[in-house]
Each structure stands twice: as structure tokens, then as C-alpha cells.
PDB file of C-alpha atoms in Angstrom:
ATOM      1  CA  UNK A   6      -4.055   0.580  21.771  1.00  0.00           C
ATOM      2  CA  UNK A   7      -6.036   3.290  20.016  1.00  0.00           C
ATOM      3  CA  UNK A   8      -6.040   4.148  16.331  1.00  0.00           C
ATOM      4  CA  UNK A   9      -7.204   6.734  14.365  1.00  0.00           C
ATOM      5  CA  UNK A  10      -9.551   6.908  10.965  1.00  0.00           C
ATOM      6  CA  UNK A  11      -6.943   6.606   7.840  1.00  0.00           C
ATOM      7  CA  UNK A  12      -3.981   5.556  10.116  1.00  0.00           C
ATOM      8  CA  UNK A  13      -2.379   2.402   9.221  1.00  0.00           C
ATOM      9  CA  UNK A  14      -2.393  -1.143  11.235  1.00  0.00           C
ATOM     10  CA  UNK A  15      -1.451  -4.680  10.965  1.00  0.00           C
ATOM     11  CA  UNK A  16      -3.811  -7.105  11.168  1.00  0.00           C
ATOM     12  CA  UNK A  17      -2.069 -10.633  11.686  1.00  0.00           C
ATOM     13  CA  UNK A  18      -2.280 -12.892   8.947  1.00  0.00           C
ATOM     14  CA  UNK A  19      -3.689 -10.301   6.904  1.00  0.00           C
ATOM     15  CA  UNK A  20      -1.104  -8.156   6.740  1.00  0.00           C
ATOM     16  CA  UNK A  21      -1.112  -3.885   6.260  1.00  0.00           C
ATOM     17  CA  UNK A  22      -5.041  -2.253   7.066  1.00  0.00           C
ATOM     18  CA  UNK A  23      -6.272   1.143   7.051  1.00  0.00           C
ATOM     19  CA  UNK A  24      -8.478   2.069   9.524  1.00  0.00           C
ATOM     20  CA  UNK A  25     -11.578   3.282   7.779  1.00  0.00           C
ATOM     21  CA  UNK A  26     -13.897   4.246  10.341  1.00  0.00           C
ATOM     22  CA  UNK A  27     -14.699   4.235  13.973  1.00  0.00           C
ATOM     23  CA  UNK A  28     -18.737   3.144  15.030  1.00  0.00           C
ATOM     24  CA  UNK A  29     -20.551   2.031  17.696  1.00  0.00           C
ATOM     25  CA  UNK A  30     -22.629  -0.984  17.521  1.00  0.00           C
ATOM     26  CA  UNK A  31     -24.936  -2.439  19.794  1.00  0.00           C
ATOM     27  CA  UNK A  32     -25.033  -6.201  20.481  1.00  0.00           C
ATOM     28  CA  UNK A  33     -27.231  -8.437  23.113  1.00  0.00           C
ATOM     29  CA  UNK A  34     -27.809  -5.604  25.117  1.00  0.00           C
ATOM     30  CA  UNK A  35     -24.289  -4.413  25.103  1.00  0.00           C
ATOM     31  CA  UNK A  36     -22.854  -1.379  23.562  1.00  0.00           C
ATOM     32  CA  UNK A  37     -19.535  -1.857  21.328  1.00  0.00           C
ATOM     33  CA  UNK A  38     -16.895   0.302  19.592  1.00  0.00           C
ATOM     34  CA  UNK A  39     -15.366  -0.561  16.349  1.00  0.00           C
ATOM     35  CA  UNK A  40     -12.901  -0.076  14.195  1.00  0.00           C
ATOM     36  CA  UNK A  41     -13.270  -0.621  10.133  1.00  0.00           C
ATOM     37  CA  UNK A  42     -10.486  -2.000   8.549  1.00  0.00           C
ATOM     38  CA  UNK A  43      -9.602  -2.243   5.277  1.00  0.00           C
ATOM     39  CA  UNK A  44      -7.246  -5.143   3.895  1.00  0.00           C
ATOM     40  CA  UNK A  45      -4.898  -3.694   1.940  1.00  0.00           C
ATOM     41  CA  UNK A  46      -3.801  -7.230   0.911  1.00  0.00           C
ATOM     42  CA  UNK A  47      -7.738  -8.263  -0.844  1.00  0.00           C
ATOM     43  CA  UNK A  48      -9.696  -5.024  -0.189  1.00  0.00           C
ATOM     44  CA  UNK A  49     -12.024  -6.484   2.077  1.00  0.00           C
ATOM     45  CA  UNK A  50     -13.539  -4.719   5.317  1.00  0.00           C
ATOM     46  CA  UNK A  51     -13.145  -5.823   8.729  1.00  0.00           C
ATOM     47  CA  UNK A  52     -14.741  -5.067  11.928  1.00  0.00           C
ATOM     48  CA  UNK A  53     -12.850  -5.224  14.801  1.00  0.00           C
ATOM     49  CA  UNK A  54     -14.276  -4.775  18.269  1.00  0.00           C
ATOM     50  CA  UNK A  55     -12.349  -2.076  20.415  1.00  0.00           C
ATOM     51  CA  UNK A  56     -12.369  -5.030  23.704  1.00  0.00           C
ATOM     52  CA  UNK A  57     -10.538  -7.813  20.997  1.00  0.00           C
ATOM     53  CA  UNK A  58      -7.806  -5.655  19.639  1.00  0.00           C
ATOM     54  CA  UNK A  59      -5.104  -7.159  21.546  1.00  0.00           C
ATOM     55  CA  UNK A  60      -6.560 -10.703  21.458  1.00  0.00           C
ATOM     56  CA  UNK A  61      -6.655 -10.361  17.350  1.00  0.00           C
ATOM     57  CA  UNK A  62      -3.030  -8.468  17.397  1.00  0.00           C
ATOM     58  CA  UNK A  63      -4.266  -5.737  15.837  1.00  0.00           C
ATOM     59  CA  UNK A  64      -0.585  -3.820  15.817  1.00  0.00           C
ATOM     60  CA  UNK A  65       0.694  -0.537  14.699  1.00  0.00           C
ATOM     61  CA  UNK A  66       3.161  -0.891  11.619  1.00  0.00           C
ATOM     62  CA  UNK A  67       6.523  -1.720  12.546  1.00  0.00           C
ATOM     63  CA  UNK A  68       8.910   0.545  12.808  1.00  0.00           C
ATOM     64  CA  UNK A  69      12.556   1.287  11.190  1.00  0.00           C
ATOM     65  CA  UNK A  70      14.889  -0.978  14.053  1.00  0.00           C
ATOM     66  CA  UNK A  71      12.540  -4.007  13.914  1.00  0.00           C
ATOM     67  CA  UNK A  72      12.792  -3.807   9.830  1.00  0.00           C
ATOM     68  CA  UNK A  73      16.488  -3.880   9.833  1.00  0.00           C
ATOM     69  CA  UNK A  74      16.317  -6.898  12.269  1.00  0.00           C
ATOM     70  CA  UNK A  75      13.847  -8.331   9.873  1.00  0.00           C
ATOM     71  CA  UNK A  76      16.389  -7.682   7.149  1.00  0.00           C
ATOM     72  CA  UNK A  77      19.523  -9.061   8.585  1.00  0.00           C
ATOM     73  CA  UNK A  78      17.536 -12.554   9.640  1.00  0.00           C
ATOM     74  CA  UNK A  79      16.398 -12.525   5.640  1.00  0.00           C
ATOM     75  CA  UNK A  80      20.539 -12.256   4.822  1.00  0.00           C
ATOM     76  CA  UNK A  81      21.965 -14.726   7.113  1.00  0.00           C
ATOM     77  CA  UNK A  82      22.108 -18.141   7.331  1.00  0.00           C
ATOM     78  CA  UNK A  83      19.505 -20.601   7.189  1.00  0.00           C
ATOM     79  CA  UNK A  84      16.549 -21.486   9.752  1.00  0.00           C
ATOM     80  CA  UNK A  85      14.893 -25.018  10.686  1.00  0.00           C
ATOM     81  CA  UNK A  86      12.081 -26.644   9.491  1.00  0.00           C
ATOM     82  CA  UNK A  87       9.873 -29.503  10.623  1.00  0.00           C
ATOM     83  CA  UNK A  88      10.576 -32.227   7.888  1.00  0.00           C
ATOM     84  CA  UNK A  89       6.723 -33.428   8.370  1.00  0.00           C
ATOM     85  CA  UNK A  90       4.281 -31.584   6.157  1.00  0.00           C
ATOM     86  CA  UNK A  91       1.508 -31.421   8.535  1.00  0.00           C
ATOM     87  CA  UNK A  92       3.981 -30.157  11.636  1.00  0.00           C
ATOM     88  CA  UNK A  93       5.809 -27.572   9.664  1.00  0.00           C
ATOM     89  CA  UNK A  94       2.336 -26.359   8.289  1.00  0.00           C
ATOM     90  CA  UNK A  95       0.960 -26.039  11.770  1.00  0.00           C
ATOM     91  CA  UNK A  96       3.772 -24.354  12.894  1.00  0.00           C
ATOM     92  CA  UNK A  97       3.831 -21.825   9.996  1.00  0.00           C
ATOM     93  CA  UNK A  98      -0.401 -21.181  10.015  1.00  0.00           C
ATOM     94  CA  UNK A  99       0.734 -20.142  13.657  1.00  0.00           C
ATOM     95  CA  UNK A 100       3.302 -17.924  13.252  1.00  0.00           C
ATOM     96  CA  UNK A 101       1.100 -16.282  10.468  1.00  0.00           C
ATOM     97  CA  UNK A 102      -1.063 -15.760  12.521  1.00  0.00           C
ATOM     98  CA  UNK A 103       1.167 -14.327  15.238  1.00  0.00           C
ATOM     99  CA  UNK A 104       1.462 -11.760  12.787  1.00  0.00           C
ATOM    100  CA  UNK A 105       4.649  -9.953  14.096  1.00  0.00           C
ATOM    101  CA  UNK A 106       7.032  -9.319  10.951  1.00  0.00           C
ATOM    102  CA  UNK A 107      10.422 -11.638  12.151  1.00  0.00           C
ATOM    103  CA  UNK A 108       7.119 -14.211  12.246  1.00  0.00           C
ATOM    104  CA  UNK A 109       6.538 -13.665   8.933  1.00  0.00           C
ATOM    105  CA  UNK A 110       9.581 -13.416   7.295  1.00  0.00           C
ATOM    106  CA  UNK A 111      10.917 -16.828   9.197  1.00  0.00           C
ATOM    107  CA  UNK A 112       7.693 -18.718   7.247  1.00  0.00           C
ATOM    108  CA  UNK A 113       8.517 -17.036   4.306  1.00  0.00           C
ATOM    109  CA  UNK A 114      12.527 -17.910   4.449  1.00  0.00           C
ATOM    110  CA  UNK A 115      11.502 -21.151   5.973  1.00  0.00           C
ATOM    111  CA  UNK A 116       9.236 -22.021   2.551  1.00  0.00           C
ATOM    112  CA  UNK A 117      11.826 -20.532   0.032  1.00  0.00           C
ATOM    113  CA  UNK A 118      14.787 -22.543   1.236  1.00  0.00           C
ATOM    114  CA  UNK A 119      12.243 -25.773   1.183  1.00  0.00           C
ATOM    115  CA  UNK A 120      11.153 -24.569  -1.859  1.00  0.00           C
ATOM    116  CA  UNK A 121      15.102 -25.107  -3.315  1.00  0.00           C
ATOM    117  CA  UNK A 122      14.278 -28.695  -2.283  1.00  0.00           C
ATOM    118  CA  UNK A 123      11.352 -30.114  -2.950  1.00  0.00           C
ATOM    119  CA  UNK A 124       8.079 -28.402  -4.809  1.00  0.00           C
ATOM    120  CA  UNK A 125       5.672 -26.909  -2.339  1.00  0.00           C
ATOM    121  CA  UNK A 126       2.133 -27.774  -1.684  1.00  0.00           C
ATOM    122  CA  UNK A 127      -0.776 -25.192  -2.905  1.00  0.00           C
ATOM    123  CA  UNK A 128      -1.272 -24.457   0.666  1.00  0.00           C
ATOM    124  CA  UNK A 129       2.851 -23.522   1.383  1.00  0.00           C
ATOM    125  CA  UNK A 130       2.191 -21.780  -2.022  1.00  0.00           C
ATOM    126  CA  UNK A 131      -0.697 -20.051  -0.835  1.00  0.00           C
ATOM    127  CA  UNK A 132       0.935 -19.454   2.494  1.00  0.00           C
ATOM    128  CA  UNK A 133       4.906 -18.169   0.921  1.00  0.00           C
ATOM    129  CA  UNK A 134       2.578 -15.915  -1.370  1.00  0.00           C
ATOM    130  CA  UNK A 135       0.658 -14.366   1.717  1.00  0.00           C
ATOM    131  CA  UNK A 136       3.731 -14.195   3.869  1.00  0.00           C
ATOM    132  CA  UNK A 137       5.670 -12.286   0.572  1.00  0.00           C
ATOM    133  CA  UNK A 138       2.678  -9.603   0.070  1.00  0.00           C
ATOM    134  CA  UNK A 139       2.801  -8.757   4.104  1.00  0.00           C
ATOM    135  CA  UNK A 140       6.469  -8.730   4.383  1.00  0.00           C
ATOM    136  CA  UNK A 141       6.470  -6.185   0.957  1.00  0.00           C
ATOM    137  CA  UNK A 142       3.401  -3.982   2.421  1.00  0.00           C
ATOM    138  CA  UNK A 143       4.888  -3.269   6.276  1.00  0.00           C
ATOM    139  CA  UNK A 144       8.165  -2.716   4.482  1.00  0.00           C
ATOM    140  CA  UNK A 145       6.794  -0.377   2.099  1.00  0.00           C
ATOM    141  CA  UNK A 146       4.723   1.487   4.331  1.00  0.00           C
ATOM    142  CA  UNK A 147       6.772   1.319   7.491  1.00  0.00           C
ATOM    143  CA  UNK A 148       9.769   2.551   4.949  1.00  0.00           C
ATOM    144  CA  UNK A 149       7.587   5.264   2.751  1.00  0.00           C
ATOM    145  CA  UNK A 150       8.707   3.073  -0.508  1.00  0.00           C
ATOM    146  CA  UNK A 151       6.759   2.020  -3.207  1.00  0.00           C
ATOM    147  CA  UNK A 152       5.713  -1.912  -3.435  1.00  0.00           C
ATOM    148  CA  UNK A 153       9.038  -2.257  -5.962  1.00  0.00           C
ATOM    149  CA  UNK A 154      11.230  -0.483  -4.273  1.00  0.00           C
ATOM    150  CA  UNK A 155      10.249  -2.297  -1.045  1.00  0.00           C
ATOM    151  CA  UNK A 156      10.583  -5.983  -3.081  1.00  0.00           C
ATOM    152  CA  UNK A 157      13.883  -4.521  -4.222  1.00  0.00           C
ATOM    153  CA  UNK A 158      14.921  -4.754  -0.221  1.00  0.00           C
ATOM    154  CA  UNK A 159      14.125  -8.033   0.343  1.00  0.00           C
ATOM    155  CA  UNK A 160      15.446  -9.304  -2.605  1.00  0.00           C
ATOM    156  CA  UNK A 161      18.531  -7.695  -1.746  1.00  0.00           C
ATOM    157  CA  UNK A 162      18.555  -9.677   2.049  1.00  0.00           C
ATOM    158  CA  UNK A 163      17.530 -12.570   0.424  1.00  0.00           C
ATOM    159  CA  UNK A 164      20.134 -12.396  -2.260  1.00  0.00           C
ATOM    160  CA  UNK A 165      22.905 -12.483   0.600  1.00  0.00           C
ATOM    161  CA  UNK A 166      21.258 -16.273   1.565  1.00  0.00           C
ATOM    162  CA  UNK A 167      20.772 -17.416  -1.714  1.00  0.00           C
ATOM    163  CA  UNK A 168      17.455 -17.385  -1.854  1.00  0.00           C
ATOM    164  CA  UNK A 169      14.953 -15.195  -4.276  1.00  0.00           C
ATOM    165  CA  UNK A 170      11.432 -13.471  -3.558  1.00  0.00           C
ATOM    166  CA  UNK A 171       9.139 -15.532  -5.231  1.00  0.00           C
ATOM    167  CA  UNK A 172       6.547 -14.214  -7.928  1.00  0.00           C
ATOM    168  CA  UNK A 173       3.049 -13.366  -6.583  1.00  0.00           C
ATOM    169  CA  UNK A 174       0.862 -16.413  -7.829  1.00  0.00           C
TER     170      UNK A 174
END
């Protein structure tokens, strides 16, 4: 997968990146490409080698028919959820970390309907905060909306299951 300076990536468990630059390192010998990434979600620069893109799941931002499936799984229904803290918090860190968008937005509809329940931990906080920002940032820039308009579209899904976007901590 190649990418160009100031096009737009995903960078799982980060969320939305801009790819800064392009440079080549060298490292024990061996000569490396690289691409500088941006976080949109904390600012802070990444460098990815070109040979671990698709081991990291560096992705391109989704695109308009995955967002709609995104959006219907937000407005229907209700999803499972490993009763155990440790199991359910495992299973979430790794579907985070997956970092494709349905991924996301089950963690994030997963910790919202617990949340109705029971108070989260500061790490499910942590985690349903994370999961909210990515969700809002591949919507809005997959989309071409604003970050409000793009919370406005979730919170209309997740209106249809009950649930509510959560406030950024």
C-alpha cells in the first residue's frame, strides 16, 4: 500500500494520520523507507517503516459503504460482552488495535451499553474515549464534515439504540 505526503491514513488504535513526509533511513547496514505520520488524535509523529505497513495496519480512510455499515450496527440492537473485566478488556485492547472502524465502533457500543449498567473503569474510560475520537475523525474525514457535524451522525445511530456519545474526558 503506498501513500502520499499530506494524504490521510489510519493508524490502528490511533486513529486518523497525515502522512507528513517520506525518508530514507539507514539501520544495521540496511537501507529503510519511511513514512511520517502525524496523529491527528495527540499530535504526535510516527515513523513507520515502508516493510511493516501491513503488519501495523496502516489503512487508507474508510470509505462511504463501510461508514453506512458502521452506522446501521451503531442503530440496531445490542452486541455481547464478556461479563469478566479482564476478558472483555482483552478482547476490546484487541479489536482497538485491529483498528478497522466496525472494530471500533463494536468497543465503543460494547462500553456505552455497559456503561448504562455499571460505572466503567479508567481504563474502559480511557478506552470508550479513544474509540469515540477515532470513530468521529474517519467519519469526519472519510465524510468531508466537520468534528460536530460528524458527532451529530453518530449520535443520531446511537440515538436509534438508546444509547448516547459520551463526552470527551
Amino acid at each position: 500500500m503506498n501513500f502520499h505526503v499530506g494524504e490521510n491514513g489510519v493508524y490502528p488504535n490511533h486513529g486518523v494520520a497525515t502522512i507528513e513526509n517520506i525518508s530514507a533511513r539507514a539501520f544495521a547496514g540496511n537501507f529503510e523507507r519511511f513514512y511520517l505520520l502525524r496523529l491527528t488524535y495527540n499530535s504526535l509523529t510516527v515513523m513507520v517503516p515502508f516493510s511493516h505497513v501491513g503488519d501495523l495496519g496502516l489503512r487508507r480512510v474508510t470509505r462511504n459503504g463501510e461508514v453506512a455499515r458502521v452506522v446501521s450496527f451503531l442503530s440496531e440492537g445490542r452486541c455481547r460482552h464478556h461479563i469478566d473485566w479482564k476478558d472483555r478488556f482483552k478482547e476490546n485492547t484487541e479489536k482497538m488495535r485491529d483498528g478497522s472502524l466496525l472494530s471500533v465502533a463494536e468497543v465503543m457500543k460494547g462500553l456505552l451499553i455497559l456503561q448504562m449498567q455499571k460505572p466503567l473503569s479508567f481504563r474502559e474510560k480511557k478506552m470508550l474515549d479513544r474509540a469515540r475520537h477515532m470513530l468521529i475523525m474517519e467519519f469526519s474525514t472519510s465524510r468531508g464534515l466537520n468534528e460536530e457535524q460528524a458527532a451529530g451522525m453518530l449520535e443520531k445511530a446511537l440515538a436509534k439504540s438508546q444509547l448516547h456519545l459520551p463526552a470527551r474526558l
